[in-house]
mmCIF file of N, CA and C in Angstrom:
data_model
loop_
_atom_site.group_PDB
_atom_site.id
_atom_site.type_symbol
_atom_site.label_atom_id
_atom_site.label_comp_id
_atom_site.label_asym_id
_atom_site.label_seq_id
_atom_site.Cartn_x
_atom_site.Cartn_y
_atom_site.Cartn_z
ATOM 1 N N MET A 21 175.100 27.755 -18.674
ATOM 2 C CA MET A 21 174.168 28.530 -18.406
ATOM 3 C C MET A 21 174.400 29.696 -18.222
ATOM 4 N N THR A 22 173.235 31.022 -18.779
ATOM 5 C CA THR A 22 173.390 32.290 -18.489
ATOM 6 C C THR A 22 173.203 32.087 -16.869
ATOM 7 N N GLU A 23 173.931 33.604 -16.314
ATOM 8 C CA GLU A 23 173.565 33.504 -15.712
ATOM 9 C C GLU A 23 172.961 34.882 -15.613
ATOM 10 N N MET A 24 172.389 35.449 -14.212
ATOM 11 C CA MET A 24 171.273 36.193 -13.812
ATOM 12 C C MET A 24 172.204 37.308 -13.572
ATOM 13 N N SER A 25 171.676 39.096 -14.159
ATOM 14 C CA SER A 25 172.933 39.893 -13.886
ATOM 15 C C SER A 25 173.117 39.908 -12.615
ATOM 16 N N PRO A 26 174.828 40.610 -11.468
ATOM 17 C CA PRO A 26 175.043 40.382 -10.948
ATOM 18 C C PRO A 26 174.386 40.108 -9.275
ATOM 19 N N ASN A 27 173.614 41.728 -9.492
ATOM 20 C CA ASN A 27 172.330 41.581 -8.689
ATOM 21 C C ASN A 27 170.617 41.205 -8.676
ATOM 22 N N GLY A 28 170.614 40.402 -9.679
ATOM 23 C CA GLY A 28 169.837 39.746 -9.574
ATOM 24 C C GLY A 28 168.060 40.399 -10.281
ATOM 25 N N ASP A 29 168.620 41.510 -11.433
ATOM 26 C CA ASP A 29 167.718 42.358 -11.458
ATOM 27 C C ASP A 29 166.410 42.548 -12.454
ATOM 28 N N VAL A 30 165.914 41.118 -12.150
ATOM 29 C CA VAL A 30 164.996 41.352 -12.863
ATOM 30 C C VAL A 30 163.550 41.553 -12.126
ATOM 31 N N ARG A 31 162.533 42.236 -13.080
ATOM 32 C CA ARG A 31 161.618 42.878 -11.712
ATOM 33 C C ARG A 31 159.955 42.291 -12.921
ATOM 34 N N VAL A 32 158.670 42.832 -12.607
ATOM 35 C CA VAL A 32 157.093 42.823 -12.891
ATOM 36 C C VAL A 32 156.782 43.893 -13.402
ATOM 37 N N ARG A 33 156.331 44.515 -13.998
ATOM 38 C CA ARG A 33 156.025 45.464 -13.662
ATOM 39 C C ARG A 33 154.507 45.724 -14.994
ATOM 40 N N ARG A 34 153.585 46.850 -14.761
ATOM 41 C CA ARG A 34 152.465 46.063 -16.076
ATOM 42 C C ARG A 34 152.824 47.120 -16.820
ATOM 43 N N VAL A 35 152.842 46.328 -17.833
ATOM 44 C CA VAL A 35 152.712 47.501 -19.294
ATOM 45 C C VAL A 35 152.329 48.686 -18.944
ATOM 46 N N TYR A 36 151.164 49.365 -18.586
ATOM 47 C CA TYR A 36 150.635 50.406 -18.913
ATOM 48 C C TYR A 36 151.241 51.411 -17.577
ATOM 49 N N GLU A 37 152.193 51.238 -17.124
ATOM 50 C CA GLU A 37 152.880 51.838 -16.800
ATOM 51 C C GLU A 37 154.253 52.555 -16.563
ATOM 52 N N PRO A 38 154.048 54.297 -16.580
ATOM 53 C CA PRO A 38 154.869 55.169 -17.852
ATOM 54 C C PRO A 38 156.632 54.252 -16.981
ATOM 55 N N PRO A 39 157.507 53.861 -18.144
ATOM 56 C CA PRO A 39 158.636 53.706 -18.504
ATOM 57 C C PRO A 39 159.324 54.804 -17.761
ATOM 58 N N GLU A 40 160.631 53.695 -16.824
ATOM 59 C CA GLU A 40 161.553 54.439 -16.164
ATOM 60 C C GLU A 40 162.801 54.331 -17.070
ATOM 61 N N PRO A 41 163.540 54.863 -16.239
ATOM 62 C CA PRO A 41 165.477 54.596 -16.732
ATOM 63 C C PRO A 41 165.933 53.342 -16.726
ATOM 64 N N THR A 42 165.317 53.654 -14.648
ATOM 65 C CA THR A 42 166.141 51.776 -14.597
ATOM 66 C C THR A 42 164.833 50.719 -15.233
ATOM 67 N N ASP A 43 165.010 50.343 -15.495
ATOM 68 C CA ASP A 43 163.664 49.003 -16.384
ATOM 69 C C ASP A 43 165.046 48.314 -17.011
ATOM 70 N N GLY A 44 165.803 49.509 -18.250
ATOM 71 C CA GLY A 44 166.885 48.326 -18.470
ATOM 72 C C GLY A 44 165.663 47.069 -19.472
ATOM 73 N N ALA A 45 166.256 46.580 -20.159
ATOM 74 C CA ALA A 45 165.742 45.455 -21.281
ATOM 75 C C ALA A 45 164.264 44.972 -20.637
ATOM 76 N N ARG A 46 163.373 46.093 -21.316
ATOM 77 C CA ARG A 46 162.208 45.749 -21.656
ATOM 78 C C ARG A 46 161.048 44.611 -22.251
ATOM 79 N N VAL A 47 160.428 44.019 -21.711
ATOM 80 C CA VAL A 47 160.265 41.807 -22.352
ATOM 81 C C VAL A 47 158.882 42.442 -22.127
ATOM 82 N N LEU A 48 157.524 42.536 -22.963
ATOM 83 C CA LEU A 48 155.978 42.111 -22.603
ATOM 84 C C LEU A 48 155.845 40.038 -23.519
ATOM 85 N N VAL A 49 155.580 40.343 -21.505
ATOM 86 C CA VAL A 49 155.490 38.510 -22.038
ATOM 87 C C VAL A 49 154.013 37.974 -22.148
ATOM 88 N N ASP A 50 153.091 38.723 -22.424
ATOM 89 C CA ASP A 50 151.996 38.503 -22.732
ATOM 90 C C ASP A 50 151.139 37.840 -24.220
ATOM 91 N N ARG A 51 151.244 36.188 -24.435
ATOM 92 C CA ARG A 51 150.667 36.170 -26.061
ATOM 93 C C ARG A 51 149.745 37.334 -26.467
ATOM 94 N N LEU A 52 148.903 38.161 -25.419
ATOM 95 C CA LEU A 52 148.431 38.689 -26.949
ATOM 96 C C LEU A 52 148.500 40.351 -26.317
ATOM 97 N N TRP A 53 148.451 41.188 -27.671
ATOM 98 C CA TRP A 53 148.738 42.825 -27.592
ATOM 99 C C TRP A 53 147.888 43.486 -26.545
ATOM 100 N N PRO A 54 148.672 44.679 -25.404
ATOM 101 C CA PRO A 54 147.981 45.229 -24.188
ATOM 102 C C PRO A 54 146.318 46.332 -25.104
ATOM 103 N N ARG A 55 145.795 45.678 -24.575
ATOM 104 C CA ARG A 55 144.466 46.504 -25.168
ATOM 105 C C ARG A 55 144.887 48.818 -25.124
ATOM 106 N N GLY A 56 144.792 48.834 -25.940
ATOM 107 C CA GLY A 56 144.282 50.878 -25.979
ATOM 108 C C GLY A 56 146.159 51.200 -25.262
ATOM 109 N N LEU A 57 146.646 50.471 -26.184
ATOM 110 C CA LEU A 57 148.359 50.459 -26.204
ATOM 111 C C LEU A 57 148.916 50.791 -27.472
ATOM 112 N N SER A 58 149.324 51.692 -27.640
ATOM 113 C CA SER A 58 150.136 51.670 -28.913
ATOM 114 C C SER A 58 151.519 51.306 -28.531
ATOM 115 N N LYS A 59 151.795 50.876 -30.211
ATOM 116 C CA LYS A 59 153.309 49.590 -30.088
ATOM 117 C C LYS A 59 154.211 50.635 -29.480
ATOM 118 N N ALA A 60 154.582 52.296 -30.569
ATOM 119 C CA ALA A 60 155.308 53.623 -29.323
ATOM 120 C C ALA A 60 155.914 53.301 -28.095
ATOM 121 N N ASP A 61 154.107 53.809 -27.125
ATOM 122 C CA ASP A 61 154.420 54.312 -25.879
ATOM 123 C C ASP A 61 154.731 53.147 -25.085
ATOM 124 N N ALA A 62 154.463 51.598 -25.577
ATOM 125 C CA ALA A 62 155.121 50.441 -24.818
ATOM 126 C C ALA A 62 156.160 50.882 -24.878
ATOM 127 N N LEU A 63 157.356 51.183 -25.420
ATOM 128 C CA LEU A 63 158.950 50.778 -25.665
ATOM 129 C C LEU A 63 159.370 49.557 -25.200
ATOM 130 N N LEU A 64 159.045 49.301 -25.671
ATOM 131 C CA LEU A 64 159.384 47.051 -25.441
ATOM 132 C C LEU A 64 161.286 46.816 -26.270
ATOM 133 N N THR A 65 161.806 46.438 -25.611
ATOM 134 C CA THR A 65 162.904 45.986 -25.827
ATOM 135 C C THR A 65 162.101 44.928 -26.843
ATOM 136 N N GLU A 66 161.690 43.918 -26.781
ATOM 137 C CA GLU A 66 161.312 42.877 -27.521
ATOM 138 C C GLU A 66 159.815 41.989 -26.866
ATOM 139 N N TRP A 67 158.749 41.899 -27.616
ATOM 140 C CA TRP A 67 157.432 41.154 -27.855
ATOM 141 C C TRP A 67 157.364 39.666 -27.497
ATOM 142 N N CYS A 68 158.275 38.896 -25.904
ATOM 143 C CA CYS A 68 158.553 37.272 -25.961
ATOM 144 C C CYS A 68 157.240 36.418 -25.998
ATOM 145 N N LYS A 69 156.047 36.447 -27.276
ATOM 146 C CA LYS A 69 155.400 34.904 -26.827
ATOM 147 C C LYS A 69 155.353 34.643 -26.524
ATOM 148 N N ASP A 70 156.192 33.835 -26.453
ATOM 149 C CA ASP A 70 156.385 31.934 -26.614
ATOM 150 C C ASP A 70 157.416 31.260 -25.691
ATOM 151 N N VAL A 71 157.353 32.431 -24.547
ATOM 152 C CA VAL A 71 157.080 32.150 -22.981
ATOM 153 C C VAL A 71 155.955 32.726 -22.144
ATOM 154 N N ALA A 72 154.679 33.486 -22.837
ATOM 155 C CA ALA A 72 153.503 33.440 -22.575
ATOM 156 C C ALA A 72 152.738 31.877 -22.007
ATOM 157 N N PRO A 73 151.105 31.795 -21.860
ATOM 158 C CA PRO A 73 150.901 30.416 -21.460
ATOM 159 C C PRO A 73 150.081 30.103 -22.546
ATOM 160 N N SER A 74 150.035 29.279 -22.829
ATOM 161 C CA SER A 74 149.504 29.120 -24.166
ATOM 162 C C SER A 74 147.488 29.568 -24.151
ATOM 163 N N SER A 75 146.850 30.130 -25.041
ATOM 164 C CA SER A 75 145.198 30.427 -25.404
ATOM 165 C C SER A 75 144.482 29.622 -24.366
ATOM 166 N N GLU A 76 144.937 28.492 -25.388
ATOM 167 C CA GLU A 76 143.517 27.610 -24.034
ATOM 168 C C GLU A 76 144.537 27.483 -22.621
ATOM 169 N N LEU A 77 145.447 27.096 -22.089
ATOM 170 C CA LEU A 77 145.429 27.125 -19.899
ATOM 171 C C LEU A 77 145.333 28.945 -20.556
ATOM 172 N N ARG A 78 144.659 29.778 -20.504
ATOM 173 C CA ARG A 78 144.967 31.369 -20.293
ATOM 174 C C ARG A 78 143.020 31.355 -19.812
ATOM 175 N N ARG A 79 142.706 30.311 -21.270
ATOM 176 C CA ARG A 79 141.461 30.600 -20.606
ATOM 177 C C ARG A 79 140.447 29.563 -19.803
ATOM 178 N N TRP A 80 141.785 28.737 -19.189
ATOM 179 C CA TRP A 80 140.637 27.707 -18.496
ATOM 180 C C TRP A 80 141.337 27.950 -16.769
ATOM 181 N N TYR A 81 142.609 29.251 -17.103
ATOM 182 C CA TYR A 81 142.299 29.451 -16.029
ATOM 183 C C TYR A 81 141.629 31.375 -15.521
ATOM 184 N N ALA A 82 141.249 31.411 -16.421
ATOM 185 C CA ALA A 82 140.568 32.772 -16.511
ATOM 186 C C ALA A 82 140.970 33.220 -15.329
ATOM 187 N N HIS A 83 141.846 34.038 -14.559
ATOM 188 C CA HIS A 83 141.990 34.838 -13.299
ATOM 189 C C HIS A 83 141.435 34.446 -12.036
ATOM 190 N N GLN A 84 140.706 33.150 -12.789
ATOM 191 C CA GLN A 84 139.825 31.966 -11.209
ATOM 192 C C GLN A 84 141.441 31.982 -9.419
ATOM 193 N N GLY A 85 140.727 32.458 -8.671
ATOM 194 C CA GLY A 85 142.141 32.559 -7.849
ATOM 195 C C GLY A 85 142.089 31.067 -7.144
ATOM 196 N N GLU A 86 141.051 30.329 -7.444
ATOM 197 C CA GLU A 86 140.867 29.281 -6.405
ATOM 198 C C GLU A 86 141.641 28.241 -7.671
ATOM 199 N N ARG A 87 142.025 28.011 -9.295
ATOM 200 C CA ARG A 87 142.797 27.708 -10.265
ATOM 201 C C ARG A 87 144.064 27.526 -10.140
ATOM 202 N N PHE A 88 144.857 29.056 -9.346
ATOM 203 C CA PHE A 88 146.393 28.972 -9.593
ATOM 204 C C PHE A 88 146.848 28.492 -9.229
ATOM 205 N N GLU A 89 147.316 27.352 -8.154
ATOM 206 C CA GLU A 89 148.250 25.866 -7.777
ATOM 207 C C GLU A 89 148.610 25.167 -8.980
ATOM 208 N N ARG A 90 146.943 25.091 -9.964
ATOM 209 C CA ARG A 90 147.265 23.595 -10.848
ATOM 210 C C ARG A 90 147.314 24.243 -12.270
ATOM 211 N N PHE A 91 147.008 25.872 -11.767
ATOM 212 C CA PHE A 91 147.226 26.580 -13.765
ATOM 213 C C PHE A 91 148.851 26.672 -13.051
ATOM 214 N N ALA A 92 149.625 26.869 -12.591
ATOM 215 C CA ALA A 92 150.764 26.761 -12.314
ATOM 216 C C ALA A 92 151.402 26.527 -12.679
ATOM 217 N N GLU A 93 151.317 24.502 -12.254
ATOM 218 C CA GLU A 93 152.464 23.678 -12.091
ATOM 219 C C GLU A 93 151.600 23.345 -14.121
ATOM 220 N N ARG A 94 150.297 23.321 -14.532
ATOM 221 C CA ARG A 94 150.501 23.273 -15.991
ATOM 222 C C ARG A 94 151.060 24.707 -17.050
ATOM 223 N N TYR A 95 151.126 25.518 -16.550
ATOM 224 C CA TYR A 95 152.002 26.126 -16.874
ATOM 225 C C TYR A 95 153.720 26.338 -17.042
ATOM 226 N N ARG A 96 154.269 26.099 -15.548
ATOM 227 C CA ARG A 96 155.987 25.351 -15.974
ATOM 228 C C ARG A 96 155.838 24.380 -16.903
ATOM 229 N N GLU A 97 155.028 23.423 -16.916
ATOM 230 C CA GLU A 97 154.986 21.794 -18.022
ATOM 231 C C GLU A 97 154.797 22.461 -19.431
ATOM 232 N N GLU A 98 154.563 23.472 -19.968
ATOM 233 C CA GLU A 98 154.139 23.952 -21.026
ATOM 234 C C GLU A 98 155.593 25.123 -21.525
ATOM 235 N N LEU A 99 156.573 25.441 -20.067
ATOM 236 C CA LEU A 99 157.232 25.917 -20.105
ATOM 237 C C LEU A 99 158.867 24.955 -20.235
ATOM 238 N N THR A 100 158.042 24.133 -20.426
ATOM 239 C CA THR A 100 159.580 23.554 -20.775
ATOM 240 C C THR A 100 159.421 22.631 -22.617
ATOM 241 N N GLN A 101 158.440 22.922 -23.199
ATOM 242 C CA GLN A 101 158.043 23.129 -25.035
ATOM 243 C C GLN A 101 159.405 24.200 -25.236
ATOM 244 N N GLU A 102 159.930 23.357 -26.591
ATOM 245 C CA GLU A 102 160.800 23.624 -27.208
ATOM 246 C C GLU A 102 160.609 25.223 -27.221
ATOM 247 N N ALA A 103 159.733 26.083 -27.472
ATOM 248 C CA ALA A 103 159.708 27.528 -28.548
ATOM 249 C C ALA A 103 159.912 28.021 -26.994
ATOM 250 N N ALA A 104 159.375 27.844 -25.618
ATOM 251 C CA ALA A 104 159.048 28.529 -24.653
ATOM 252 C C ALA A 104 160.502 28.268 -23.408
ATOM 253 N N CYS A 105 161.405 27.252 -23.840
ATOM 254 C CA CYS A 105 162.733 27.325 -23.711
ATOM 255 C C CYS A 105 163.740 28.028 -24.483
ATOM 256 N N SER A 106 162.874 27.935 -25.808
ATOM 257 C CA SER A 106 164.164 29.443 -26.164
ATOM 258 C C SER A 106 163.931 30.515 -26.124
ATOM 259 N N ALA A 107 162.546 30.710 -25.718
ATOM 260 C CA ALA A 107 162.727 32.113 -24.655
ATOM 261 C C ALA A 107 162.643 32.499 -23.531
ATOM 262 N N LEU A 108 162.596 31.330 -22.776
ATOM 263 C CA LEU A 108 162.911 31.659 -21.651
ATOM 264 C C LEU A 108 164.931 31.872 -22.181
ATOM 265 N N ALA A 109 165.612 31.223 -22.424
ATOM 266 C CA ALA A 109 166.838 31.404 -23.015
ATOM 267 C C ALA A 109 167.149 32.572 -23.365
ATOM 268 N N ARG A 110 166.118 33.246 -23.607
ATOM 269 C CA ARG A 110 166.634 34.794 -24.482
ATOM 270 C C ARG A 110 166.592 35.805 -23.152
ATOM 271 N N LEU A 111 165.131 35.125 -22.782
ATOM 272 C CA LEU A 111 164.721 35.864 -21.334
ATOM 273 C C LEU A 111 166.266 36.048 -20.283
ATOM 274 N N ARG A 112 167.221 34.580 -19.943
ATOM 275 C CA ARG A 112 168.555 34.479 -19.032
ATOM 276 C C ARG A 112 169.084 35.552 -19.887
ATOM 277 N N GLU A 113 168.997 36.205 -21.509
ATOM 278 C CA GLU A 113 170.361 36.210 -21.939
ATOM 279 C C GLU A 113 170.322 38.324 -21.890
ATOM 280 N N LEU A 114 169.137 38.503 -21.410
ATOM 281 C CA LEU A 114 169.168 39.993 -21.700
ATOM 282 C C LEU A 114 169.158 40.126 -20.001
ATOM 283 N N ALA A 115 168.624 39.579 -18.901
ATOM 284 C CA ALA A 115 168.475 39.297 -17.551
ATOM 285 C C ALA A 115 170.548 39.189 -17.125
ATOM 286 N N ALA A 116 171.215 38.784 -17.268
ATOM 287 C CA ALA A 116 172.551 39.063 -17.503
ATOM 288 C C ALA A 116 173.286 40.193 -17.804
ATOM 289 N N ALA A 117 172.804 40.632 -18.715
ATOM 290 C CA ALA A 117 172.920 41.891 -19.206
ATOM 291 C C ALA A 117 173.313 43.306 -18.625
ATOM 292 N N GLY A 118 171.922 42.918 -18.314
ATOM 293 C CA GLY A 118 172.300 43.940 -16.963
ATOM 294 C C GLY A 118 169.947 44.198 -16.749
ATOM 295 N N PRO A 119 169.562 45.420 -16.751
ATOM 296 C CA PRO A 119 168.026 45.235 -15.432
ATOM 297 C C PRO A 119 167.391 44.400 -16.538
ATOM 298 N N LEU A 120 166.504 43.094 -16.728
ATOM 299 C CA LEU A 120 165.415 43.018 -17.390
ATOM 300 C C LEU A 120 163.755 43.442 -16.489
ATOM 301 N N THR A 121 163.013 43.933 -17.002
ATOM 302 C CA THR A 121 161.821 44.252 -16.658
ATOM 303 C C THR A 121 160.760 43.312 -17.427
ATOM 304 N N LEU A 122 160.093 42.694 -16.585
ATOM 305 C CA LEU A 122 158.932 41.924 -18.217
ATOM 306 C C LEU A 122 157.426 42.703 -17.666
ATOM 307 N N LEU A 123 157.618 42.418 -18.303
ATOM 308 C CA LEU A 123 155.400 43.561 -19.218
ATOM 309 C C LEU A 123 154.424 42.879 -19.282
ATOM 310 N N THR A 124 153.105 43.203 -18.137
ATOM 311 C CA THR A 124 151.999 42.415 -18.594
ATOM 312 C C THR A 124 150.530 43.065 -18.389
ATOM 313 N N ALA A 125 149.772 42.984 -18.888
ATOM 314 C CA ALA A 125 149.414 43.440 -19.328
ATOM 315 C C ALA A 125 147.799 43.017 -18.045
ATOM 316 N N THR A 126 148.515 42.367 -17.362
ATOM 317 C CA THR A 126 147.738 41.714 -16.437
ATOM 318 C C THR A 126 146.791 42.399 -14.858
ATOM 319 N N LYS A 127 145.902 41.981 -14.203
ATOM 320 C CA LYS A 127 144.980 43.667 -13.275
ATOM 321 C C LYS A 127 146.026 42.918 -12.167
ATOM 322 N N GLU A 128 145.959 41.574 -12.334
ATOM 323 C CA GLU A 128 146.004 40.713 -10.973
ATOM 324 C C GLU A 128 147.443 39.961 -10.499
ATOM 325 N N VAL A 129 148.810 40.995 -10.671
ATOM 326 C CA VAL A 129 149.360 40.360 -11.080
ATOM 327 C C VAL A 129 150.178 39.365 -10.167
ATOM 328 N N SER A 130 149.746 39.185 -8.629
ATOM 329 C CA SER A 130 150.613 37.582 -7.850
ATOM 330 C C SER A 130 149.860 36.983 -8.140
ATOM 331 N N GLN A 131 148.656 37.022 -8.906
ATOM 332 C CA GLN A 131 148.576 36.027 -9.241
ATOM 333 C C GLN A 131 148.351 35.715 -11.073
ATOM 334 N N SER A 132 149.480 35.548 -11.518
ATOM 335 C CA SER A 132 149.498 35.969 -12.955
ATOM 336 C C SER A 132 150.636 34.689 -13.394
ATOM 337 N N HIS A 133 150.743 33.904 -14.625
ATOM 338 C CA HIS A 133 152.024 33.434 -14.732
ATOM 339 C C HIS A 133 153.003 34.397 -15.159
ATOM 340 N N VAL A 134 153.491 36.389 -14.774
ATOM 341 C CA VAL A 134 154.138 36.650 -14.613
ATOM 342 C C VAL A 134 155.404 36.109 -13.587
ATOM 343 N N THR A 135 154.273 36.193 -12.170
ATOM 344 C CA THR A 135 155.042 35.441 -10.862
ATOM 345 C C THR A 135 156.248 34.075 -11.114
ATOM 346 N N VAL A 136 155.365 32.964 -12.013
ATOM 347 C CA VAL A 136 155.292 32.314 -12.501
ATOM 348 C C VAL A 136 156.691 31.736 -12.858
ATOM 349 N N LEU A 137 156.952 32.863 -13.550
ATOM 350 C CA LEU A 137 157.909 32.567 -14.888
ATOM 351 C C LEU A 137 159.419 33.880 -13.883
ATOM 352 N N LEU A 138 159.012 34.552 -13.519
ATOM 353 C CA LEU A 138 159.881 35.456 -12.789
ATOM 354 C C LEU A 138 160.718 34.204 -11.752
ATOM 355 N N ASP A 139 159.905 33.762 -10.572
ATOM 356 C CA ASP A 139 160.081 32.017 -10.011
ATOM 357 C C ASP A 139 160.861 31.503 -11.225
ATOM 358 N N VAL A 140 160.337 31.107 -12.458
ATOM 359 C CA VAL A 140 161.073 29.940 -12.981
ATOM 360 C C VAL A 140 163.054 30.200 -13.448
ATOM 361 N N LEU A 141 162.362 31.493 -13.928
ATOM 362 C CA LEU A 141 163.874 32.393 -14.312
ATOM 363 C C LEU A 141 164.990 32.269 -13.673
ATOM 364 N N ARG A 142 163.813 32.795 -12.233
ATOM 365 C CA ARG A 142 165.561 33.211 -11.100
ATOM 366 C C ARG A 142 165.960 31.223 -9.652
ATOM 367 N N GLU A 143 164.979 30.395 -10.448
ATOM 368 C CA GLU A 143 165.095 28.827 -9.846
ATOM 369 C C GLU A 143 166.301 28.381 -10.725
ATOM 370 N N GLU A 144 166.343 28.354 -12.347
ATOM 371 C CA GLU A 144 166.961 28.381 -13.108
ATOM 372 C C GLU A 144 168.310 28.871 -13.682
ATOM 373 N N SER A 145 168.421 30.138 -12.910
ATOM 374 C CA SER A 145 169.686 30.676 -13.744
ATOM 375 C C SER A 145 171.226 30.266 -12.345
#
């Protein structure tokens, strides 16, 4: 299994924030392209849609805080599917090679799929 970079340098940022030299690999982990952002301005290394929650799960959750715990459980279940497992493996490869920044358009990062994804990456590294 691929390990994280020695310093475990995986971070989360909003895709609308300006890129920083310390970002390393910049990977968008949302299923939908962020509104109002050009692909050139995003400066992405990759767009990893397969690791994002399904449209059905995303619509069900609708960023309702009281649903977050159940959302996280259901999202973790989705991450066991084949396409998601392959995407997770790719994220681990990028993390092993150096800094990795997971990017999202969501406003409430702490109550989003990215928080769960970060936990999963750290648990299985």
